[in-house]
Coordinates of C-alpha atoms in Angstrom, one line a residue:
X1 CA 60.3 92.9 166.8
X2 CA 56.8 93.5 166.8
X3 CA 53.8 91.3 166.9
X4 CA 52.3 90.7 163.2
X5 CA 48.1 91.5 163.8
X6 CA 47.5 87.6 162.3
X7 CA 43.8 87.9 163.5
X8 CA 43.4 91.9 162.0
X9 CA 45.2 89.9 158.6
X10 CA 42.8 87.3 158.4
X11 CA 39.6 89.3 159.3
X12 CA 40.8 90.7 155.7
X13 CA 40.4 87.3 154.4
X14 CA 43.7 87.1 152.7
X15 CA 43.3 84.0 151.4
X16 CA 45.9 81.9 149.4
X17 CA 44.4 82.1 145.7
X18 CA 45.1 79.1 144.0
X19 CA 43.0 76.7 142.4
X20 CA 44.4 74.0 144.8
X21 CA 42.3 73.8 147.7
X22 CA 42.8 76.7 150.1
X23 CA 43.6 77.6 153.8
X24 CA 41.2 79.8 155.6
X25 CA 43.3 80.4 158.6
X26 CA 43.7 82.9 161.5
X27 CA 46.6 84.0 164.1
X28 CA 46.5 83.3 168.3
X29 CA 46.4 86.9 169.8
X30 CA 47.9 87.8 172.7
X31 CA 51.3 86.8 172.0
X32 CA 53.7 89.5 171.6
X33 CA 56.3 87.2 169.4
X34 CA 56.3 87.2 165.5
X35 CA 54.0 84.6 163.9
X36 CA 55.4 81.1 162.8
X37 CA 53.9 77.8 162.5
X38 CA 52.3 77.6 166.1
X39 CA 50.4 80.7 166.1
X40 CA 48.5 80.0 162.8
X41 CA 45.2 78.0 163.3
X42 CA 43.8 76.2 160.5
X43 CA 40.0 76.8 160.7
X44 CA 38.8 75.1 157.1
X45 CA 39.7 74.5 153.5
X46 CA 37.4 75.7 150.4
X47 CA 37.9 73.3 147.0
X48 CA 37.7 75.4 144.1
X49 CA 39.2 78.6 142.4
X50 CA 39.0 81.0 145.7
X51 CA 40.9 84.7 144.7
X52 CA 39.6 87.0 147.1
X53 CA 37.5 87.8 150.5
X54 CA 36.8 90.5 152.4
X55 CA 35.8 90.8 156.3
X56 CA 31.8 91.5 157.2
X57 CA 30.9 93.8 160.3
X58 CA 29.7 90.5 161.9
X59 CA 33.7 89.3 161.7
X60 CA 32.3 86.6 159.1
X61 CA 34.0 86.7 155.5
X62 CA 32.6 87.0 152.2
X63 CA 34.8 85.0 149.7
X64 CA 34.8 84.9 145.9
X65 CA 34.6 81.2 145.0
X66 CA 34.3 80.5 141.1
X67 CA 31.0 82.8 139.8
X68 CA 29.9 82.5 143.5
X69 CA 30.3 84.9 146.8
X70 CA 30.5 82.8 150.0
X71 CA 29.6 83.6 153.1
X72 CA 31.6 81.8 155.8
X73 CA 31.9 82.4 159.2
X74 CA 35.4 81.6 160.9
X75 CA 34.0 81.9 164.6
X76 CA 33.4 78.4 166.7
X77 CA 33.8 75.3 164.1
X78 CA 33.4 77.3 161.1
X79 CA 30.9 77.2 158.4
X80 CA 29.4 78.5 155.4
X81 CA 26.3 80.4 155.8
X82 CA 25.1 81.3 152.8
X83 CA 26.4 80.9 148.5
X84 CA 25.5 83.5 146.2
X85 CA 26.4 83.4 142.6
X86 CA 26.7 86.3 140.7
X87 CA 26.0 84.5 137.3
X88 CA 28.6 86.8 135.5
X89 CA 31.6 84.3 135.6
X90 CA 34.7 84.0 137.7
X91 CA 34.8 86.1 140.3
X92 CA 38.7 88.0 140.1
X93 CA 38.6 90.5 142.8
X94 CA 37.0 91.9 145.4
X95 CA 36.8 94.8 147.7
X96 CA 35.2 96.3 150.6
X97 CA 34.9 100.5 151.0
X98 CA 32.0 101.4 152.7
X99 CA 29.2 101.4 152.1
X100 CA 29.6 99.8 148.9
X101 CA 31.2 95.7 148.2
X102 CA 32.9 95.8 145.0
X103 CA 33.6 92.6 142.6
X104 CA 35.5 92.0 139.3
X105 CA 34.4 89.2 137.0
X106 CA 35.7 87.4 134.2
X107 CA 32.2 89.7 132.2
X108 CA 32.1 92.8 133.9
X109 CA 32.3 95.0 137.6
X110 CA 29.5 94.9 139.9
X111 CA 28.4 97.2 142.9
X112 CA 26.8 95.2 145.5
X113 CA 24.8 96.9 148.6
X114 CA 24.5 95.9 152.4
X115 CA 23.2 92.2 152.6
X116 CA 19.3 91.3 153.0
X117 CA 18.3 88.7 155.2
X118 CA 21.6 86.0 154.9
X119 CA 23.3 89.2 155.1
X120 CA 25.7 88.8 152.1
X121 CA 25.7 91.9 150.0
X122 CA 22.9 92.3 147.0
X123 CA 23.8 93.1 143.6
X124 CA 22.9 96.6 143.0
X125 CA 24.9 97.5 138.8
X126 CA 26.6 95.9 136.5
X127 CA 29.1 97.5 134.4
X128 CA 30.0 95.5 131.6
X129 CA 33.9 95.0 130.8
X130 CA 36.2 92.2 132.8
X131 CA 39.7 92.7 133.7
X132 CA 42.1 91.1 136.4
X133 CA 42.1 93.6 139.5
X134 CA 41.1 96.5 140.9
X135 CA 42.0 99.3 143.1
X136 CA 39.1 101.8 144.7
X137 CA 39.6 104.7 146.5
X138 CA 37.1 107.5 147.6
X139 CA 34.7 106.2 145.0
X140 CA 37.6 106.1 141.9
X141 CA 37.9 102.5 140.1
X142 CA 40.7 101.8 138.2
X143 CA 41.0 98.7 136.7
X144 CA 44.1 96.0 135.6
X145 CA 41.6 95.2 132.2
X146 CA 44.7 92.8 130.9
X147 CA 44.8 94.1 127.4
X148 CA 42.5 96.6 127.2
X149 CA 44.5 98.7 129.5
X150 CA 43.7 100.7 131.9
X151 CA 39.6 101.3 132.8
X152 CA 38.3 103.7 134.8
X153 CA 35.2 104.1 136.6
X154 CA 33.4 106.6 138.8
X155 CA 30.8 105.4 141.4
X156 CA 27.6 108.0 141.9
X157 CA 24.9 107.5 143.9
X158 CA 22.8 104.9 144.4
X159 CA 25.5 102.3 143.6
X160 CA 25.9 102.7 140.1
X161 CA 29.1 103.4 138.0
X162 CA 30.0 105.4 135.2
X163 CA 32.8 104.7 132.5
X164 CA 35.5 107.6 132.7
X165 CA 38.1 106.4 130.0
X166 CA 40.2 103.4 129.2
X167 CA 43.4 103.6 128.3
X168 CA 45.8 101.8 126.0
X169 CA 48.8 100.0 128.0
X170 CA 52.2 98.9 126.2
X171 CA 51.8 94.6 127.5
X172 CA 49.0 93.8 129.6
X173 CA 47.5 95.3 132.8
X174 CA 48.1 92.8 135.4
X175 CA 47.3 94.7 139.3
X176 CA 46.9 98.5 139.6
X177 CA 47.4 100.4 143.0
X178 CA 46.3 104.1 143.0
X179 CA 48.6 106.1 145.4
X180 CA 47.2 107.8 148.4
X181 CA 46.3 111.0 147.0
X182 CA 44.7 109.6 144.1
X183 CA 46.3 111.6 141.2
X184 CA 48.4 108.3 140.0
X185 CA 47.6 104.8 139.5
X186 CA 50.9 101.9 139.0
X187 CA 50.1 99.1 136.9
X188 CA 51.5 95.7 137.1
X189 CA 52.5 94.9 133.4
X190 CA 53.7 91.6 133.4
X191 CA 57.1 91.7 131.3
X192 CA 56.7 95.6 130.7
X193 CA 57.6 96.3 134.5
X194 CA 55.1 98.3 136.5
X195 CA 53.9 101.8 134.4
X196 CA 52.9 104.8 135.9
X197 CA 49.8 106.7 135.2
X198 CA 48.8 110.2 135.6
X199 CA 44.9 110.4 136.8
X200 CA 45.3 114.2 138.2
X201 CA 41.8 114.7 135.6
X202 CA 40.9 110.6 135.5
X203 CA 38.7 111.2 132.3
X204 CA 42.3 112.1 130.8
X205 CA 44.5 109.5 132.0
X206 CA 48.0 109.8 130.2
X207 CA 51.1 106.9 130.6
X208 CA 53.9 108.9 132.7
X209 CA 56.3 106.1 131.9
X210 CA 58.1 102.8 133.4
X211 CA 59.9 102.7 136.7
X212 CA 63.6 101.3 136.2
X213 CA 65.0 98.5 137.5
X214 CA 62.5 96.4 137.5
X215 CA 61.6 94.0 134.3
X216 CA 58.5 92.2 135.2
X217 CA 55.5 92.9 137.7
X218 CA 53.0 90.8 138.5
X219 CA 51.4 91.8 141.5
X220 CA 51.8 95.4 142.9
X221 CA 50.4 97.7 146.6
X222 CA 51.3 100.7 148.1
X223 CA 53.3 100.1 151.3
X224 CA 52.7 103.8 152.7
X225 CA 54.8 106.2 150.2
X226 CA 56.8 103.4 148.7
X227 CA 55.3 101.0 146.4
X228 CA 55.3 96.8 146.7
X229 CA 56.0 95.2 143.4
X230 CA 55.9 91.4 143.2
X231 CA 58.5 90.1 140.8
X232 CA 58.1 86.6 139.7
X233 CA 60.7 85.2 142.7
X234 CA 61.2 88.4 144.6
X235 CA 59.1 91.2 146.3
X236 CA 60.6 94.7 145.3
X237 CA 60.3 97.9 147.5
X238 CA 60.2 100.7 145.2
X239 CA 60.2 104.7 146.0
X240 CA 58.0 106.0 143.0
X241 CA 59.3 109.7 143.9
X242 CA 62.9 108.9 143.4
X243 CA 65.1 108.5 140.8
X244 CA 66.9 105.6 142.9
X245 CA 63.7 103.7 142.4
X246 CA 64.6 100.2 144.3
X247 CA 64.9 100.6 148.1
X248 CA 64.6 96.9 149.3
X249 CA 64.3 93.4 147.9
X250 CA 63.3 89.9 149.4
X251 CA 63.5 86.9 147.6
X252 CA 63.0 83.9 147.0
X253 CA 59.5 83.2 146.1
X254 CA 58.4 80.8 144.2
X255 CA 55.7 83.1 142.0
X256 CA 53.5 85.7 144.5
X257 CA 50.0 85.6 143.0
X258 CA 48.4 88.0 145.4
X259 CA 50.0 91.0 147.6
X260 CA 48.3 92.6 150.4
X261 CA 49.8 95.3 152.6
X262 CA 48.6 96.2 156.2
X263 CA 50.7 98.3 158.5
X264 CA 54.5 97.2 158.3
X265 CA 53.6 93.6 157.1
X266 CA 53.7 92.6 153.4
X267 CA 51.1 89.4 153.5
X268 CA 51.8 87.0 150.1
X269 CA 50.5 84.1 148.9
X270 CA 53.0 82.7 147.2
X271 CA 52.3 79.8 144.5
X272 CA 54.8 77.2 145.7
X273 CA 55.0 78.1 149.3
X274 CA 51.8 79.1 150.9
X275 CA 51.2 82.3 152.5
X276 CA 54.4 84.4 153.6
X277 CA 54.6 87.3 156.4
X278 CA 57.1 90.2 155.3
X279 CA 58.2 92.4 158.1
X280 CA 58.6 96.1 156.4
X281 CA 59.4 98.1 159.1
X282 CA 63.2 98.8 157.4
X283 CA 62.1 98.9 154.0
X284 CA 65.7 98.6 153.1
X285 CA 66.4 95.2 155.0
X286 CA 63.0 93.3 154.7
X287 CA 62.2 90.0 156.7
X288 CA 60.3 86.8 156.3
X289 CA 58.3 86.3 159.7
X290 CA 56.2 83.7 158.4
X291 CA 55.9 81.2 155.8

């Protein structure tokens, strides 16, 4: 079995999002074994309601902590460098795509530009509107607005963004992941299972439908053509192009509160049990490598 890329995972910042304190941690490289207990380092802990990060080209992260964004840098002892707050409330998601940062607050979306002299990003527009999460790709924002629905935004130069169309979901709008050529976005929605949107014209969005078999979504991510759904106690693989629809399931978790997918690894931080590894390479027969 492969070696998990800990240290590429946790230069992402996934973090586990919890309003207990939380584990900023990275992975020993070198070691061609899969992760488990010894190859995880503890560098700090953060108090407070932490629910996303993203990695800096310095290797430092910027983490959302409450209204604030938090520099912290995991080299050597590890420290904060520098707190920014946003003063537009709790601080939901965030996102990296260059050469733009990205954050979702409890008030609205903001576009933030390279950092000035503490080199965390500045705040460049505000878009009023809150929602849960996000998804961005080649300048497309669509939005898990709880329930409002479905938003959709269009970022245009320099760093502002303009309001495509919202549209009505049946239940609420939990996650969203837009596929990778951008023509449909999945929505997590909670006990109405995960929907599927048509964004071919994304000032036109129409509802496509629900994908069977599964009854609630919470959390959801592309894992290359197939999709990730998190389940209340179970992660779900799910081929959106079939009529099949479920390909794989692990289970249990306790409740996953945030999915992240890089190469064949599903990383989760689940609520009861901290953050689990999920090997993907056999979509069909998936396996905990950590946690």
């Amino acid at each position: 079995m492969p070696s998990v890329p800990m240290r590429k995972l946790l230069r992402l910042g996934l973090l586990l999002c919890l309003v207990a304190p939380v584990l900023v941690a990275q992975g020993q490289s070198g070691d061609p074994a899969p992760p488990d207990a010894q190859r995880v380092e503890l560098l700090d802990r953060m108090g407070g309601l932490v629910t996303a990060s993203v990695s800096l080209p310095d290797g430092s992260l910027l983490i959302a902590e409450g209204s604030a964004l938090v520099r912290f840098d995991p080299a050597g002892e590890g420290q904060i460098i520098a707190r920014q707050d946003l003063g537009q409330g709790v601080i939901l998601d965030l996102a990296e795509a260059f050469p733009f940062y990205y954050a979702l607050t409890e008030k609205g979306f903001l576009i933030l530009g390279a950092g000035g002299e503490s080199n965390t990003p500045q705040r460049l527009s505000f878009t009023p509107g809150g929602g849960q999460a996000f998804a961005v790709r080649e300048g497309l924002i669509a939005i898990a607005a709880r329930e409002e629905g479905l938003r959709l935004l269009q970022v245009e130069s320099p760093g502002n963004a303009r309001l495509l169309a919202t549209l009505a979901l049946p239940g609420e709008a939990l996650d969203v992941a837009l596929d990778a050529d951008g023509t449909r976005v999945y929505v997590a929605g909670g006990d109405g299972g995960v929907l599927a949107v048509d964004i071919a014209d994304p000032a036109e969005p129409h509802l496509i439908g629900s994908l069977p078999e599964i009854a609630t979504a919470e959390t959801v991510a592309m894992a290359g053509s197939l999709l990730a759904v998190g389940s209340r106690g179970q992660v779900l693989l799910i081929d959106p192009s079939s009529a099949a629809g479920r390909v794989g399931l692990y289970a249990p978790l306790h409740r996953g509160r945030r999915l992240t997918i890089r190469d064949d690894y599903a990383y989760i931080a689940d609520a009861a049990g901290g953050l689990k590894i999920i090997w993907l390479a056999a979509p069909d027969r998936p396996v905990q490598v950590y946690g």
